[in-house]
Amino acid sequence: MEEVDLIIGAKYIIPIVPSRTYLVDHVIVVKDKKIVDIVKKSQVDEKYKAKEVVQLGGGARAGDSDLDEYILTAGFFNMHCHSAMTLLRGYADDVSLLDWLTKFIWPAEAKWVGEEFVKLGTELACLEMIKTGTTYANEMYYYPEIAAEVMENSGMRATVSVPIIKFPTIYANNEAEYLEKGEKFIEQYKSNEMIRPALGPHAVYTITDEAYLRVKELSEKHNLVIHTHLHETHVEVADEEKLNGKRPLARLDGLGVLSERLIAVHMTQLTKEECQLVADNKVNVVHCPESNLKLGVAGICPVHQLEKCGVNVCIGTDSAASNDDLDMLSEMRCAALVDKLCYNMTLKSELEPNPQSSGVTPSHRMLSMATINGAKALGVDKELGSIEIGKFADIVAIKVTSPPIYDAISHLVYVGTNRVTDVWVGGKNLLKNTVLQTMNEDEIRKKVIEFSKKIKDIRPTTGTIVIQ
Amino acid sequence: MEEVDLIIGAKYIIPIVPSRTYLVDHVIVVKDKKIVDIVKKSQVDEKYKAKEVVQLGGGARAGDSDLDEYILTAGFFNMHCHSAMTLLRGYADDVSLLDWLTKFIWPAEAKWVGEEFVKLGTELACLEMIKTGTTYANEMYYYPEIAAEVMENSGMRATVSVPIIKFPTIYANNEAEYLEKGEKFIEQYKSNEMIRPALGPHAVYTITDEAYLRVKELSEKHNLVIHTHLHETHVEVADEEKLNGKRPLARLDGLGVLSERLIAVHMTQLTKEECQLVADNKVNVVHCPESNLKLGVAGICPVHQLEKCGVNVCIGTDSAASNDDLDMLSEMRCAALVDKLCYNMTLKSELEPNPQSSGVTPSHRMLSMATINGAKALGVDKELGSIEIGKFADIVAIKVTSPPIYDAISHLVYVGTNRVTDVWVGGKNLLKNTVLQTMNEDEIRKKVIEFSKKIKDIRPTTGTIVIQ
C-alpha cells in the first residue's frame, strides 16, 4: 500500500494521449505534484492510501444530482491572450475593425494602461481562465513583470512574453528599450518553475528587421519561444506586399525567424504553399476563431490544411476585448464548427471546396489542440499537456448534466452546457466546486467594477440607448 | 395603489422593442399573465402592491455574490427544433453528412422512434429549453400530438407542426395519411392557448407537388404557418435542378407556396436574386448556424443580405443531434460571429467580400432575431416576443458574473459565461434560480439515461477507444 497525496476519480477520464481514447470509472493518482498512476476505481483501494480523495459524480457532492457525471481531462492551454485587456471586454462591438482600433481600443489603452490596469486586468483574466479550465496561458502585454507576478500568485502556469513594438508607449519608447526591459524580465524569470519568459515582437507592421534579428538572437541564446501576431488580416498582408514586396511570412522566412521556436498567432490568410512553408519550418500556429470572427478579419485559419501538412496547431482566445470571454471550451467548440465551413469555402488560401466536410477537424483533434499541442509549442510537452504517468497533475473536472452521452469526447467539445467545476495545477487545487481557492473573486470583481466606471465615463457614444 | 400579481426587477432590462435600448434599475409589473407596466425601481412602491416580488441581483438571493447582476429580457423563440431527437444528442459526429444520415441517424430513427421515444425526448428537450431561456419552440417531428401534450404540460408555448413526408414511417404510410392525421391534430389544437398547430412538409426532396398544394390549401383555410426545410444543402439544390430543372425555391414559387405564412429553415444556398424573391414574398427565414456548421452543409445563411432585403430572419437550434444542445444564447453568439465571416467570403450566393465587416449583424439585431422576429414569423407578435406593456409576461432572467459591462446588450450576446436562471411564461414561473418548477428533472434524466443505454448498445462503432 503506497501513500500518495491525492486521488481524483470520475466517470470519464480523457487522457488526451493516447488520442481519441477515454477511460470509464478510473482514478488519477497524484504524488509530489505529479501523476503517478491511472487505475480502475475498483482497484485503487488495494494499491494506494491518499491524504485526499476527490471522487466526483453520482451525487457525492452537496448540490449535485445523483445523475450528474464528471469528465476529467488535462488543463487547457490558452495559447494567445492579452490578459489585462479583459478590462476592455465589450468596450466596443460591431464596428469596423478600423473604428474598433482607432476610435475605441487604442485611445482607451493610451489613456488607461499602466501598472494598476495590468495588475487588475490580469487578476480578472486569471480568475476567469481558472474558472473555465485554463491552467497554462501564453501571455503577451505591457508590464510582463506585473502579469507574471499576478499569474504566479494565482497558481496558474504561464509563458509571459516581453512586448516589443516600434512605437512609444507608457511602457517603453522604442524597440531597444522594450528589449532592454525584456532582458531584465528574462533574467528574472528564466528559472521560475511556473512562469516562463518569452519574446513577443508584436507584428510585422510594428517591428523592424533589426529588432526581429535581435529577437532571433535572444531566442537562440536563451532557448525562448517567439510569440507574434502573423497574417491576422488581409490588410496586414496587402500592406506588407506593397511596402516590402513580400508577404509577412516570406519576410520572416528571409530573416530566418521561422523555426520550431516560433508561435505564429492568427494566420487567417494563408495559401497552400504558405501552409507547407510553415510545416517545413516546424512553426507552431495558434488559431483564435472567436476573435477572428468578431473582428471580421476577412479570413479564417485553415486548420485542416495546416494539420494535413503536419503543422502543430493550437487554440487561443485572444483578449476578451474581441471575444468576449476567455473560455477555452467554447473556443474549441467554435473552432470545430467553423473549420467545417472553412473547408467548404473558396478561401483566399485557395482551398478546394468539399461537400462532405463534416468529418473535418473532429472533436478529439480539438481537445489535442487545446492541450498537448500548446505544450508542444511551448516546449513543455514532456511535463505537461496530457494525463499521463510522470506528468504534472494539471487537471480539470467538467460537470456534465445533459444526457445522453454516447461519446465523452464529442460530448465535451460539442455540448455547450458543460461546466468546469474543479482545477488542479501540479496537484494543487485552484478551483473547488466552482469556488476559487487562490484568489479572492469578490474583491477582484469589486475593483474591476470601480475601475471600469472610470473607463466607461469617457467611452465614445455608440448607438445604444440607455434609459436610467 | 394598484394590486398586481408579480413584480420582477433587475439591474438591466432589455425590452427588445424598441431595438438597441436597455433600461437600468427598472422593474416589470405583471397582472393576469400580462405586462401592465415597466417603471423605475425607485417608483414602484408608490404605485403597485404585488403578491410576489422578485428583485434579482445585489446578493438578494442565497448563493449570489453582492456583485452578481441580472439581465431581464423576452423569452427566446427557438424557431426550429425536432425535440425528440435530443435523445440522439451526439449519436454521431465528425462523419460526412451522408454517413451521419445513412449509417447513424436514419437507422436509429427507424429502430427507436415511437411514442415512448417522442414523449421522453420531448421532455428532455423542454427541460433543456426552459433551462436556457426558450419560452416558445417551433417544433417539427413525428407524433406531434405527443410532443404537444408534453410541451403544454411543461408550461412552454409552442407551434407544433404536423409532419408530412412522402415515405412510410412508423407514424404514417404516405402523404395522404400524414395529412389525415394532421387534420385531426389541427382540429384538436386550433383553439389551444399555449400550443398552436402548423403544417410541416419536410422538404422539396420528400414532398410531391400535390402535397405542397394540399398544404397550401390547409394553410389558407385554417390560417396556419408552413414550417419546411429549404435550401439546406448544395446537394438538395443540385438534385432538384437535375430532377425538375428548377432550384427548390423556384419550385415552391411556381406552386404558390411562398408567402408570409411560410417559415423556410436553413437557406444556406441563396443567390442575391433569391434573397430578393424571399423578401418580395414576405417569407420568414430561420437561420440554424450551429447545425449547418456541424453538418458541413457547404454554405451558411446570408443573414446580412436577407436583412438588407427586408426579410424577417429568426434563429433556431435544429435538433440536438446536430448541435449538440438547445441553447439559444450560444446560438445567437455563433450567428453574430459567423455572419461577419460569411459577409467576407465568396459564397455560392455571390456576395461581395468586404474587409470592414465586423459591423455586420450587431448584437441587438441578434436578440431581435431570437425573440420578436420569431413571434412575427408565427403571427403572434402582437402578444409575444418583447417586454412591452400589454404583452404576455414571457420573461427570462440571465445572471451576469463577468464584469465589466459597458453595454448590456453586447454583453448578453457576446460573453459566453452568462447563465439563464429564471423563466416566466405568462407570468408563471417555469424556472426559479435554475430549478425547474413544472418538470421533474431528475426523473426525466434518469429515464433518458436508461433509454439511451438501449440505443447505445446497437450504435455502430466509431474510432473512439473506450477503456472500461
mmCIF file of N, CA and C in Angstrom, chain A residues 340 343-345 352-360, chain B residues 95-98 233-235 269 292 295-299 348:
data_model
loop_
_atom_site.group_PDB
_atom_site.id
_atom_site.type_symbol
_atom_site.label_atom_id
_atom_site.label_comp_id
_atom_site.label_asym_id
_atom_site.label_seq_id
_atom_site.Cartn_x
_atom_site.Cartn_y
_atom_site.Cartn_z
ATOM 1 N N LYS A 340 -15.256 23.316 -40.368
ATOM 2 C CA LYS A 340 -16.023 22.558 -41.371
ATOM 3 C C LYS A 340 -16.552 23.504 -42.463
ATOM 4 N N TYR A 343 -13.501 24.647 -44.603
ATOM 5 C CA TYR A 343 -13.115 23.595 -45.526
ATOM 6 C C TYR A 343 -13.939 23.657 -46.812
ATOM 7 N N ASN A 344 -15.140 24.184 -46.676
ATOM 8 C CA ASN A 344 -16.078 24.194 -47.793
ATOM 9 C C ASN A 344 -16.026 25.444 -48.634
ATOM 10 N N MET A 345 -15.312 26.407 -48.197
ATOM 11 C CA MET A 345 -15.427 27.694 -48.858
ATOM 12 C C MET A 345 -14.215 27.996 -49.718
ATOM 13 N N GLU A 352 -9.726 23.756 -51.793
ATOM 14 C CA GLU A 352 -10.841 23.255 -52.587
ATOM 15 C C GLU A 352 -12.085 23.119 -51.723
ATOM 16 N N PRO A 353 -13.215 23.574 -52.246
ATOM 17 C CA PRO A 353 -14.458 23.305 -51.515
ATOM 18 C C PRO A 353 -14.773 21.816 -51.573
ATOM 19 N N ASN A 354 -15.375 21.318 -50.543
ATOM 20 C CA ASN A 354 -15.698 19.893 -50.492
ATOM 21 C C ASN A 354 -17.037 19.720 -49.806
ATOM 22 N N PRO A 355 -17.948 19.053 -50.488
ATOM 23 C CA PRO A 355 -19.306 18.971 -49.930
ATOM 24 C C PRO A 355 -19.410 18.064 -48.711
ATOM 25 N N GLN A 356 -18.499 17.132 -48.529
ATOM 26 C CA GLN A 356 -18.633 16.156 -47.440
ATOM 27 C C GLN A 356 -17.637 16.473 -46.341
ATOM 28 N N SER A 357 -17.835 17.597 -45.721
ATOM 29 C CA SER A 357 -16.783 18.120 -44.879
ATOM 30 C C SER A 357 -17.027 17.980 -43.393
ATOM 31 N N SER A 358 -18.164 17.403 -43.005
ATOM 32 C CA SER A 358 -18.452 17.397 -41.569
ATOM 33 C C SER A 358 -17.495 16.481 -40.808
ATOM 34 N N GLY A 359 -16.694 15.715 -41.538
ATOM 35 C CA GLY A 359 -15.709 14.876 -40.866
ATOM 36 C C GLY A 359 -14.419 15.596 -40.521
ATOM 37 N N VAL A 360 -14.317 16.858 -40.935
ATOM 38 C CA VAL A 360 -13.075 17.603 -40.767
ATOM 39 C C VAL A 360 -12.870 18.038 -39.318
ATOM 40 N N VAL B 95 -18.496 12.844 -38.975
ATOM 41 C CA VAL B 95 -18.505 11.945 -40.128
ATOM 42 C C VAL B 95 -19.150 12.745 -41.264
ATOM 43 N N SER B 96 -19.057 12.257 -42.482
ATOM 44 C CA SER B 96 -19.659 13.004 -43.587
ATOM 45 C C SER B 96 -21.167 13.057 -43.383
ATOM 46 N N LEU B 97 -21.793 14.065 -43.962
ATOM 47 C CA LEU B 97 -23.238 14.234 -43.814
ATOM 48 C C LEU B 97 -23.978 12.984 -44.278
ATOM 49 N N LEU B 98 -23.493 12.384 -45.360
ATOM 50 C CA LEU B 98 -24.139 11.185 -45.896
ATOM 51 C C LEU B 98 -24.053 10.028 -44.891
ATOM 52 N N THR B 233 -28.833 22.157 -48.120
ATOM 53 C CA THR B 233 -27.519 21.738 -48.621
ATOM 54 C C THR B 233 -27.417 21.985 -50.120
ATOM 55 N N HIS B 234 -26.194 22.030 -50.593
ATOM 56 C CA HIS B 234 -25.988 22.218 -52.027
ATOM 57 C C HIS B 234 -26.456 20.988 -52.793
ATOM 58 N N VAL B 235 -26.453 19.820 -52.132
ATOM 59 C CA VAL B 235 -26.920 18.589 -52.787
ATOM 60 C C VAL B 235 -28.417 18.690 -53.081
ATOM 61 N N GLN B 269 -28.074 28.167 -49.142
ATOM 62 C CA GLN B 269 -27.638 28.288 -50.536
ATOM 63 C C GLN B 269 -28.550 29.283 -51.226
ATOM 64 N N ASN B 292 -25.872 23.869 -39.171
ATOM 65 C CA ASN B 292 -25.313 23.980 -40.533
ATOM 66 C C ASN B 292 -23.809 23.794 -40.523
ATOM 67 N N LEU B 295 -22.887 20.021 -39.582
ATOM 68 C CA LEU B 295 -23.155 19.043 -40.643
ATOM 69 C C LEU B 295 -22.386 19.355 -41.919
ATOM 70 N N GLY B 296 -21.618 20.442 -41.924
ATOM 71 C CA GLY B 296 -20.801 20.749 -43.101
ATOM 72 C C GLY B 296 -21.636 20.865 -44.365
ATOM 73 N N VAL B 297 -22.723 21.645 -44.300
ATOM 74 C CA VAL B 297 -23.645 21.703 -45.441
ATOM 75 C C VAL B 297 -23.122 22.572 -46.588
ATOM 76 N N ALA B 298 -21.905 23.030 -46.477
ATOM 77 C CA ALA B 298 -21.271 23.747 -47.588
ATOM 78 C C ALA B 298 -21.932 25.087 -47.880
ATOM 79 N N GLY B 299 -22.314 25.772 -46.829
ATOM 80 C CA GLY B 299 -22.874 27.101 -47.028
ATOM 81 C C GLY B 299 -23.358 27.625 -45.702
ATOM 82 N N LYS B 348 -21.344 30.819 -52.352
ATOM 83 C CA LYS B 348 -22.087 30.411 -53.533
ATOM 84 C C LYS B 348 -23.156 31.441 -53.862
#
